[in-house]
mmCIF file of C-alpha atoms in Angstrom:
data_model
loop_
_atom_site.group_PDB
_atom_site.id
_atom_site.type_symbol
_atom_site.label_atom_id
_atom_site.label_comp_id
_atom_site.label_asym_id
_atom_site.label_seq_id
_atom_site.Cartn_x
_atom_site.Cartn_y
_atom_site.Cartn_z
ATOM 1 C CA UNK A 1 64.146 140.983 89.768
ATOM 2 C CA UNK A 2 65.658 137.902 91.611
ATOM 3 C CA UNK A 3 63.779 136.585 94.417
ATOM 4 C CA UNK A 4 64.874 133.814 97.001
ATOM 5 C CA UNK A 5 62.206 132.028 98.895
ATOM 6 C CA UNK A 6 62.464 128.881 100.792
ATOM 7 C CA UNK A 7 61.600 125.776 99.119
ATOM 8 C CA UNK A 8 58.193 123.743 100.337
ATOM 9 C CA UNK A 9 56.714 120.973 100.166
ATOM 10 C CA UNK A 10 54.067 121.242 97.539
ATOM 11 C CA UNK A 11 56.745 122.677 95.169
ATOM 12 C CA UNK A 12 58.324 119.475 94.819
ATOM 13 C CA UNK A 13 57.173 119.095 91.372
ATOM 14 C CA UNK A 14 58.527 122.498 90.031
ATOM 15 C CA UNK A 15 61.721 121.266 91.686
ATOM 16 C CA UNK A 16 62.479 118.394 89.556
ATOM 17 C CA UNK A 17 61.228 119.094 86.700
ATOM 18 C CA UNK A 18 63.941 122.236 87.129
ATOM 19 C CA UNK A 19 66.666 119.432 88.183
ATOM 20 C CA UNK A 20 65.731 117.459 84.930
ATOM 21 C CA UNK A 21 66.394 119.983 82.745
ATOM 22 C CA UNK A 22 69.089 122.255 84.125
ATOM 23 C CA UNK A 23 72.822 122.280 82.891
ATOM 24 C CA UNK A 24 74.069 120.740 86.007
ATOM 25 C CA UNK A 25 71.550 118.716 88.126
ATOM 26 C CA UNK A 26 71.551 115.022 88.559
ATOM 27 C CA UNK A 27 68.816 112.145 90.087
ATOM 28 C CA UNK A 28 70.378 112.724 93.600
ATOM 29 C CA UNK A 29 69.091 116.496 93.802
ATOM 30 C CA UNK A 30 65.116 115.178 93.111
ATOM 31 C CA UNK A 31 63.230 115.571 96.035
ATOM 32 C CA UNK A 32 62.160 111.503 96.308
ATOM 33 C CA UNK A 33 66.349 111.399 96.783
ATOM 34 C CA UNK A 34 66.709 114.340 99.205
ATOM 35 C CA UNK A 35 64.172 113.267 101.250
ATOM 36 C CA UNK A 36 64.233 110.034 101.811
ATOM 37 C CA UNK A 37 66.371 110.810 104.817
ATOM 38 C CA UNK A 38 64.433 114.223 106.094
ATOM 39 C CA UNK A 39 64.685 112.701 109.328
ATOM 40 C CA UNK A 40 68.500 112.983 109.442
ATOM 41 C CA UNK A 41 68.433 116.520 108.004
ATOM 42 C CA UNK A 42 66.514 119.892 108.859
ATOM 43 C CA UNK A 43 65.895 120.776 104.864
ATOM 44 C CA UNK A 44 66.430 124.636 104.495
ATOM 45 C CA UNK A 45 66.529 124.313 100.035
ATOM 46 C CA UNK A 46 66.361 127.525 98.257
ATOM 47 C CA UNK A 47 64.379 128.576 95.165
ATOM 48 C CA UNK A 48 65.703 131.020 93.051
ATOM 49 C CA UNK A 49 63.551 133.230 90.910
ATOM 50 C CA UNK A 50 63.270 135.760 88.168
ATOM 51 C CA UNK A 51 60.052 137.348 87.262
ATOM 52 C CA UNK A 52 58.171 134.417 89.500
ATOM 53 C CA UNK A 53 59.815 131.627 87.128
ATOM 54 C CA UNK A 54 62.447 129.419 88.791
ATOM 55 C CA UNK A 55 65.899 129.969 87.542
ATOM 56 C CA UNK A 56 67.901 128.507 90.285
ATOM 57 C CA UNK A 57 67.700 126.084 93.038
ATOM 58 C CA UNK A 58 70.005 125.179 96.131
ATOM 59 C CA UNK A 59 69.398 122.230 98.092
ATOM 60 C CA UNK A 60 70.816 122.553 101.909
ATOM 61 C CA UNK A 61 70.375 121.620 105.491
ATOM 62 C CA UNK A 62 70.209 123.035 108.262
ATOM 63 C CA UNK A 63 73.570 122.196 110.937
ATOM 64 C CA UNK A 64 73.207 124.017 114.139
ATOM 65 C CA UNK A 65 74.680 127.907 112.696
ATOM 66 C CA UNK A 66 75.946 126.339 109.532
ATOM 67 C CA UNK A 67 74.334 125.470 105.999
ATOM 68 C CA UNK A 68 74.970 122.274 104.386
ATOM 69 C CA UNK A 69 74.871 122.196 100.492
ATOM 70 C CA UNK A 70 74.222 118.869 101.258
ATOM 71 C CA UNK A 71 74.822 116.746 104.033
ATOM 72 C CA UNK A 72 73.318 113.985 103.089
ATOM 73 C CA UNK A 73 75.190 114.041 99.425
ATOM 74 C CA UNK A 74 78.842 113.922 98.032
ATOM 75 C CA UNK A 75 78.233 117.147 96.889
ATOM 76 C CA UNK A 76 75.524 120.145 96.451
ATOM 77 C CA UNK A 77 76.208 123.147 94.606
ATOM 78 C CA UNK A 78 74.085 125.459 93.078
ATOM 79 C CA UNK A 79 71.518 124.173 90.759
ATOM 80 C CA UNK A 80 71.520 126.314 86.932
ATOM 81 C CA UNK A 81 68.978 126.597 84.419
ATOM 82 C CA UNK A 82 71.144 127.014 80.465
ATOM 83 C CA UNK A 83 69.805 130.569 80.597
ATOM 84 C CA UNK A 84 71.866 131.617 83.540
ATOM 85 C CA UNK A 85 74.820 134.282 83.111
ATOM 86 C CA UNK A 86 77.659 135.131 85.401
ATOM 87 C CA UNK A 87 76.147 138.479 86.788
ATOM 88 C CA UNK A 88 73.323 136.935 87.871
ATOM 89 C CA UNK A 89 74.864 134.024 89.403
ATOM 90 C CA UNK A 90 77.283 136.789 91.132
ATOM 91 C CA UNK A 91 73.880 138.290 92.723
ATOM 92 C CA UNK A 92 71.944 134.859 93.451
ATOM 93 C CA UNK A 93 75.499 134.101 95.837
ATOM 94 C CA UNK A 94 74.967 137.369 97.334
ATOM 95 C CA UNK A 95 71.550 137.023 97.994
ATOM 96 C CA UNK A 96 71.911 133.419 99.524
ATOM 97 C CA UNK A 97 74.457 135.082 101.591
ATOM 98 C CA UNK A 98 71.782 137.584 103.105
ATOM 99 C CA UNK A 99 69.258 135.402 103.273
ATOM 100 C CA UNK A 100 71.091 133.097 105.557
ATOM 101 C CA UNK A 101 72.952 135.661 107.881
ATOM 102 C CA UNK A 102 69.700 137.404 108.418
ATOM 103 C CA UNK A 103 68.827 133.741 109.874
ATOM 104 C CA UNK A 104 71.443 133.935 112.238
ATOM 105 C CA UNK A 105 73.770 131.662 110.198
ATOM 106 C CA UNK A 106 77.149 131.913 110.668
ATOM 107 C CA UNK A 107 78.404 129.682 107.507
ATOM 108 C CA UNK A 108 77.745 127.823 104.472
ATOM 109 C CA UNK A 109 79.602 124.370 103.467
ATOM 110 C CA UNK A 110 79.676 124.084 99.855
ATOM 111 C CA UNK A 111 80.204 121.070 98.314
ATOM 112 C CA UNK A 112 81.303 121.870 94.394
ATOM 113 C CA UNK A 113 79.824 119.706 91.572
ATOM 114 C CA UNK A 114 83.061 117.924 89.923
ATOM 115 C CA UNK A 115 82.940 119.246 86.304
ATOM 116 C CA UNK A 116 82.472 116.181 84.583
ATOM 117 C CA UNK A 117 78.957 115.310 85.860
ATOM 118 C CA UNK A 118 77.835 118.904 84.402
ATOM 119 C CA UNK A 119 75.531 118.438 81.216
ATOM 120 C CA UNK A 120 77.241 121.918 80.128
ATOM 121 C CA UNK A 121 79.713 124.154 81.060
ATOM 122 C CA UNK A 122 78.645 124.996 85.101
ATOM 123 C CA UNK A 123 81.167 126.450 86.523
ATOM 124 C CA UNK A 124 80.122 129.780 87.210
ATOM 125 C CA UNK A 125 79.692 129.225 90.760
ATOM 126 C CA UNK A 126 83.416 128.810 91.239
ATOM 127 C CA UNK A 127 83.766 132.145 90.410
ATOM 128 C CA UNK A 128 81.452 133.876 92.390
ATOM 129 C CA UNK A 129 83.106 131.609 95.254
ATOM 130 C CA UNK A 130 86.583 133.342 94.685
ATOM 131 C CA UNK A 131 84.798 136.867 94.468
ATOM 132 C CA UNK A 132 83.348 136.211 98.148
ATOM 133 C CA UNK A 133 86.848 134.675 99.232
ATOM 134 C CA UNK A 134 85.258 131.714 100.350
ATOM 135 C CA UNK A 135 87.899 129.361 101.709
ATOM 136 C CA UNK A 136 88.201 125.786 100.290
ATOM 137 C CA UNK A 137 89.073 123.476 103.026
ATOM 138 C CA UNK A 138 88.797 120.276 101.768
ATOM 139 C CA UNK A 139 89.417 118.637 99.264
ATOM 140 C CA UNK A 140 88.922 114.697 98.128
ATOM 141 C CA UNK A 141 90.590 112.725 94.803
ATOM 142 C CA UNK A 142 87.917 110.780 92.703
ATOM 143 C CA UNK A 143 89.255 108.370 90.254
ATOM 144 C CA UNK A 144 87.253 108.397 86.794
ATOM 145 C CA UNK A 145 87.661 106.365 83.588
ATOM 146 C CA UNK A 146 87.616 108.382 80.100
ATOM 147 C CA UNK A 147 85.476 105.955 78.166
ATOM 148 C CA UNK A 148 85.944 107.544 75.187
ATOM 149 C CA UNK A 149 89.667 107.375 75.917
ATOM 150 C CA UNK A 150 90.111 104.568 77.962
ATOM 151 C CA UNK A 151 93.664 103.689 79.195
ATOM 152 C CA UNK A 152 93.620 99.443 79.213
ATOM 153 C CA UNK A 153 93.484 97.468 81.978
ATOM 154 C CA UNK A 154 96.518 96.667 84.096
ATOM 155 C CA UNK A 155 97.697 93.187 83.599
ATOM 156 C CA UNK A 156 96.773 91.811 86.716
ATOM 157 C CA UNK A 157 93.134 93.028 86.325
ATOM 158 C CA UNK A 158 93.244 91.376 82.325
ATOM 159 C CA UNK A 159 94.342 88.405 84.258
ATOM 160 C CA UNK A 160 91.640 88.534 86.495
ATOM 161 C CA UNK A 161 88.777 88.869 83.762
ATOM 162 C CA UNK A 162 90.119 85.863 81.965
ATOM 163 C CA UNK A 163 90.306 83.845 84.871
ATOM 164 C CA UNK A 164 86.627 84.281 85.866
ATOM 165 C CA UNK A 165 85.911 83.329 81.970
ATOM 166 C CA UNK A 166 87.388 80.434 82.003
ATOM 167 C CA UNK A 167 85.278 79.434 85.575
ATOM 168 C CA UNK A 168 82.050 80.126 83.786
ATOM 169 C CA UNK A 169 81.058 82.806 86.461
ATOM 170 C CA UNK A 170 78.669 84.407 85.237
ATOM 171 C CA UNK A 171 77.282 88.369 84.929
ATOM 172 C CA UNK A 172 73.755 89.148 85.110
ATOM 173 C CA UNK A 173 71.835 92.650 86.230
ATOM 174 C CA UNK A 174 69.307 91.711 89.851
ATOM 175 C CA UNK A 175 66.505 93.752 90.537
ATOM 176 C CA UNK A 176 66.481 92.209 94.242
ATOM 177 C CA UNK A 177 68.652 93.743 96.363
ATOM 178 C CA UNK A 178 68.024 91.695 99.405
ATOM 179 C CA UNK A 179 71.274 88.645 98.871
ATOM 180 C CA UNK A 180 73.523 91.465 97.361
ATOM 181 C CA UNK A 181 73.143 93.426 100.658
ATOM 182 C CA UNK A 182 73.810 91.031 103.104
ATOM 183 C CA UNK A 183 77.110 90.530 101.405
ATOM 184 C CA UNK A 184 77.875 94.410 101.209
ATOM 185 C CA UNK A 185 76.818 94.572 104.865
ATOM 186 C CA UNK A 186 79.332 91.311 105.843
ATOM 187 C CA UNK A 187 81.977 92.623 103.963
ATOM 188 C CA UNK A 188 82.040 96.693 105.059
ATOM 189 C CA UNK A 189 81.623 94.911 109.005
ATOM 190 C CA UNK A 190 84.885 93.991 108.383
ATOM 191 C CA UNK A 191 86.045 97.424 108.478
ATOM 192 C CA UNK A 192 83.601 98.514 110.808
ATOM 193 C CA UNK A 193 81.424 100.226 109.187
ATOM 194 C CA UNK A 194 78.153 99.582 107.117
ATOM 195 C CA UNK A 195 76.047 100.537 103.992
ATOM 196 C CA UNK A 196 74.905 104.359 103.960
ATOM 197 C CA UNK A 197 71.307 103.300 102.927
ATOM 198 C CA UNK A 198 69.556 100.228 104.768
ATOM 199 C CA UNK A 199 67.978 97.927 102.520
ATOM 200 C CA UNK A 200 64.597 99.388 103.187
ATOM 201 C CA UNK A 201 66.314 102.335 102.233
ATOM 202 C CA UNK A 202 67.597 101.447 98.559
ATOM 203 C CA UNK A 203 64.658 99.454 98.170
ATOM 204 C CA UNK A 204 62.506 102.414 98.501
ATOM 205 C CA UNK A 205 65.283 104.300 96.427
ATOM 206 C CA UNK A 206 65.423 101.552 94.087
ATOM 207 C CA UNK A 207 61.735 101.996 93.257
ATOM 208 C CA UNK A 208 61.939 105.328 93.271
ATOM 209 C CA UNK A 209 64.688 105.512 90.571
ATOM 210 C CA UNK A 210 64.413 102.405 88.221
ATOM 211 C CA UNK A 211 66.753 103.526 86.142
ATOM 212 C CA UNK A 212 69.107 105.491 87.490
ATOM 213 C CA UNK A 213 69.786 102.490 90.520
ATOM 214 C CA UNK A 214 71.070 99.572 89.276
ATOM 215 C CA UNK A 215 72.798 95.984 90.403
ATOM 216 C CA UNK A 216 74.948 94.279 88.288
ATOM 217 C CA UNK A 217 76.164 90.984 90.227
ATOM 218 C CA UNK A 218 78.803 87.852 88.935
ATOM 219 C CA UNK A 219 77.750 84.742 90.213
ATOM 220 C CA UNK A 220 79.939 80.835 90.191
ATOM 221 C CA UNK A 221 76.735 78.612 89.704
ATOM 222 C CA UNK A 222 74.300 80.417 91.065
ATOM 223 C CA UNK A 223 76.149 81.776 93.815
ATOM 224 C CA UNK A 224 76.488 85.478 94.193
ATOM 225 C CA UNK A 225 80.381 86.355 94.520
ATOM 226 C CA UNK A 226 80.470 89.947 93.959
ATOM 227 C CA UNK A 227 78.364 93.201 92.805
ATOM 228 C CA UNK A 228 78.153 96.610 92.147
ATOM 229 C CA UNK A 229 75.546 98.985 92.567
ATOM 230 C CA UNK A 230 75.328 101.705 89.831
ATOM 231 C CA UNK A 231 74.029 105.332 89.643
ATOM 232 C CA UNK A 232 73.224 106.352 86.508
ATOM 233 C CA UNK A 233 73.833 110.194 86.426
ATOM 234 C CA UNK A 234 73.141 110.027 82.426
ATOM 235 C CA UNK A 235 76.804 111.159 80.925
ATOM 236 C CA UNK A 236 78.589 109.631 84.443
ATOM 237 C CA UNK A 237 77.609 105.928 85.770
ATOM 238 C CA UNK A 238 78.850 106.042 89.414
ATOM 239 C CA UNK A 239 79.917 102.912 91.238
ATOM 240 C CA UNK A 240 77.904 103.359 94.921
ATOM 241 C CA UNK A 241 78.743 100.435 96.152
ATOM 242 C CA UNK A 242 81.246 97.633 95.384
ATOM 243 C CA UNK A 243 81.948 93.985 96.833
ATOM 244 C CA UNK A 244 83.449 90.498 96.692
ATOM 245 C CA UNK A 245 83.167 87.757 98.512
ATOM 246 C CA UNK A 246 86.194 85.780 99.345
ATOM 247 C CA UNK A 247 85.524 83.186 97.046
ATOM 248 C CA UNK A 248 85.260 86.540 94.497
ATOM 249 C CA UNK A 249 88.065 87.963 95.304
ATOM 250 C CA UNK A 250 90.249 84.713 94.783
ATOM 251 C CA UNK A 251 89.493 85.094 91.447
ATOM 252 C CA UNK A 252 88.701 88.486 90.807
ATOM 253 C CA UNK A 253 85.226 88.309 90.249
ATOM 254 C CA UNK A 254 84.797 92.823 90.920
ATOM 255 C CA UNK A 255 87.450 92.964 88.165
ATOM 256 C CA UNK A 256 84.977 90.647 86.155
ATOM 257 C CA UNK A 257 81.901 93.468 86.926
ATOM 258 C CA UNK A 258 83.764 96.313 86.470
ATOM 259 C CA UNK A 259 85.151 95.171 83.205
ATOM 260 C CA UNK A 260 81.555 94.264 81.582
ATOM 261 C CA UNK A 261 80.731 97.042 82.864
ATOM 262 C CA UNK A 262 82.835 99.280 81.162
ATOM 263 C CA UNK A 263 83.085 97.596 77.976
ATOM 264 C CA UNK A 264 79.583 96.613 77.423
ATOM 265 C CA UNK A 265 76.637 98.396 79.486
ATOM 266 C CA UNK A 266 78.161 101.261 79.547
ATOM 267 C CA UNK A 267 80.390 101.722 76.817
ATOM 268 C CA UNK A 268 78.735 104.952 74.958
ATOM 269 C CA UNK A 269 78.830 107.121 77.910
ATOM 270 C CA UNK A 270 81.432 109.467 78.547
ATOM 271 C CA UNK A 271 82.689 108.489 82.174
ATOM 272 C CA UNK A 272 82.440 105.648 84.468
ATOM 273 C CA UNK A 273 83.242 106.876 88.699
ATOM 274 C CA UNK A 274 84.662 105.150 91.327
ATOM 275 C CA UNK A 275 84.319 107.899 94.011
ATOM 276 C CA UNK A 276 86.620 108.914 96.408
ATOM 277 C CA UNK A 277 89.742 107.208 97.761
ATOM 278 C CA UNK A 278 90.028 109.834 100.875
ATOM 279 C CA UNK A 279 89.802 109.699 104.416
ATOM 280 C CA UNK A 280 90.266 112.678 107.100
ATOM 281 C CA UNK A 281 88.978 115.243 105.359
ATOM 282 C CA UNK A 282 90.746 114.606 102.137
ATOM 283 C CA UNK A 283 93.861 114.976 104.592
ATOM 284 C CA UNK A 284 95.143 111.451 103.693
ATOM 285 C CA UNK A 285 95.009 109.290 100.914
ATOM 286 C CA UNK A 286 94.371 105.822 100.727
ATOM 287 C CA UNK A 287 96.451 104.427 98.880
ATOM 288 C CA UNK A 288 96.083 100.992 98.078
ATOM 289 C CA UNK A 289 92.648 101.740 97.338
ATOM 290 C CA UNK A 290 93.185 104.227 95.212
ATOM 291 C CA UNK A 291 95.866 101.943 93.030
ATOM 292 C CA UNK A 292 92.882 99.231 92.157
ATOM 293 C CA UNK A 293 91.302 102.533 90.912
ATOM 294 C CA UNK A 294 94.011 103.280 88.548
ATOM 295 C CA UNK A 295 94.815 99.769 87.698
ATOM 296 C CA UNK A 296 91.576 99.645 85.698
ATOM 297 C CA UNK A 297 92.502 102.834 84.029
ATOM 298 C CA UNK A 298 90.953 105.292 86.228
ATOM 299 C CA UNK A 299 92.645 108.758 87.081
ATOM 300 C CA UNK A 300 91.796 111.912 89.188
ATOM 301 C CA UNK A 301 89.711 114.867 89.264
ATOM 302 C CA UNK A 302 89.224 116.992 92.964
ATOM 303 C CA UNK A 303 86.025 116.983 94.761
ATOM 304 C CA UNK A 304 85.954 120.500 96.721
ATOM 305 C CA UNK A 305 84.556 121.892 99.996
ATOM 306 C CA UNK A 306 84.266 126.064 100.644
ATOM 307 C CA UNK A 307 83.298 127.355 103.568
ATOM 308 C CA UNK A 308 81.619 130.755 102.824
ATOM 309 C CA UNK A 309 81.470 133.315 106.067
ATOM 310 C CA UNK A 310 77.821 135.088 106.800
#
């Protein structure tokens, strides 16, 4: 008998310890990540049961007559334990259907897991999303490096490597977050527009998730001149957030990160992410920043939307 019940508070420890060991759940689906911005987002996460033990979860907001799976995430999907077959994930859908439109929901957004950040093979939702014709209407391009089968750096980024080399900058991991953000922030105010997370926020998250949130910075004498900001999803590192300073990117100091990056912290996992390079809905494509993507090796793989009607 599968049950679905609304997840509460004091279940939060059944919840990730289910994330941590299901065949398709990463850091961003604990509840210290989902709800570290509750106050953005009405919470309305399922728990999916069979015989009272918890075989399924799906984290989602609340958004006026729709349901977000999630809002405040790239992407949400249905959370699987290894035991779970098709049939049943074919009922759980139809069950989250009714338990929704007896709500008075009129739709569900669902944001689909990219395969390669599955532990196993996850993609029985898919399915069940055909057999209730939901409708995918959007749909980003993510750029992703094959570390096991890398494709070599263009020669402009090689260039760039060796130049920071020969200037001695150097590349060092930062617990402190504080300098590296008021770069990020001076740098996305260009394009007006600013850091999802405050830095109370990723400090918080930071602390939260030691080792899944990481800074890696290059510095010219002490001077910070670029950084990334890594999520560790295990299998995938994810770049969250990437910048240079001027002085950096005269010399190509992100190159520099990227590439020590790749080819030293990270080299035994299986993918390295750069995220999307879309804008309107995945309606246009951005191309020159897409191309710095690929000129470090990196290549495509969809990020999809469905809309499912209640």
């Amino acid at each position: 008998m599968i049950a679905i019940n609304k997840y509460n508070k004091p279940q939060n420890k059944d919840w990730d310890l289910f994330v941590e060991n299901s065949k398709n759940g990463i850091f961003l689906f604990e509840r210290n990540y989902l709800d570290y911005h509750n106050d953005r987002f009405i919470d309305h996460s399922l728990l999916v049961t069979k015989n009272e033990k918890i075989i399924a979860l799906f984290p989602a907001n609340e958004n006026g007559e729709e349901i977000h799976s999630h809002g405040g995430l790239t992407f949400g999907s249905l959370i699987m334990s290894f035991e779970l077959k098709a049939t049943e994930v074919l009922e759980i859908f139809n069950l989250v259907k009714e338990y929704y439109s007896k709500l008075g929901f009129k739709k569900i957004i669902y944001k689909a897991i990219p395969s390669v950040f599955h532990k196993y093979a996850s993609e029985e939702d898919l399915y069940a999303l055909f057999r209730m014709d939901a409708q995918l209407i959007r749909r980003d391009i993510s750029s992703v490096i094959d570390l096991k089968h890398k494709i070599r750096f263009s020669e402009t980024k090689r260039q760039s490597v060796t130049k920071c080399l020969k200037n001695n900058i150097s590349f060092s991991e930062n617990e402190n977050f504080g300098e590296y953000w008021e770069l990020l922030t001076e740098v996305l105010s260009k394009f007006n527009t600013k850091p999802v997370h405050s830095l109370e926020e990723i400090t918080k998250l930071k602390s939260d998730f030691q080792k899944n949130i990481r800074l890696f910075e290059a510095r010219d004498q002490g001077k910070l001149i670029a950084g990334i900001v890594i999520y560790d999803f295990g299998k995938v590192v994810h770049t969250q957030y990437m910048a240079n300073s001027q002085e950096g990117r005269k010399i190509g100091a992100l190159d520099f990160v990227n590439h020590n990056l790749i080819e030293e912290v990270f080299k035994d996992r299986d993918y390295y992410s750069f995220g999307i390079s879309t804008e309107s809905q995945g309606r246009e494509l951005n191309s020159g920043l897409i191309q710095q993507k690929e000129m470090m090796g990196a290549r495509g793989i969809a990020v999809d939307f469905y809309a499912i009607q209640l």
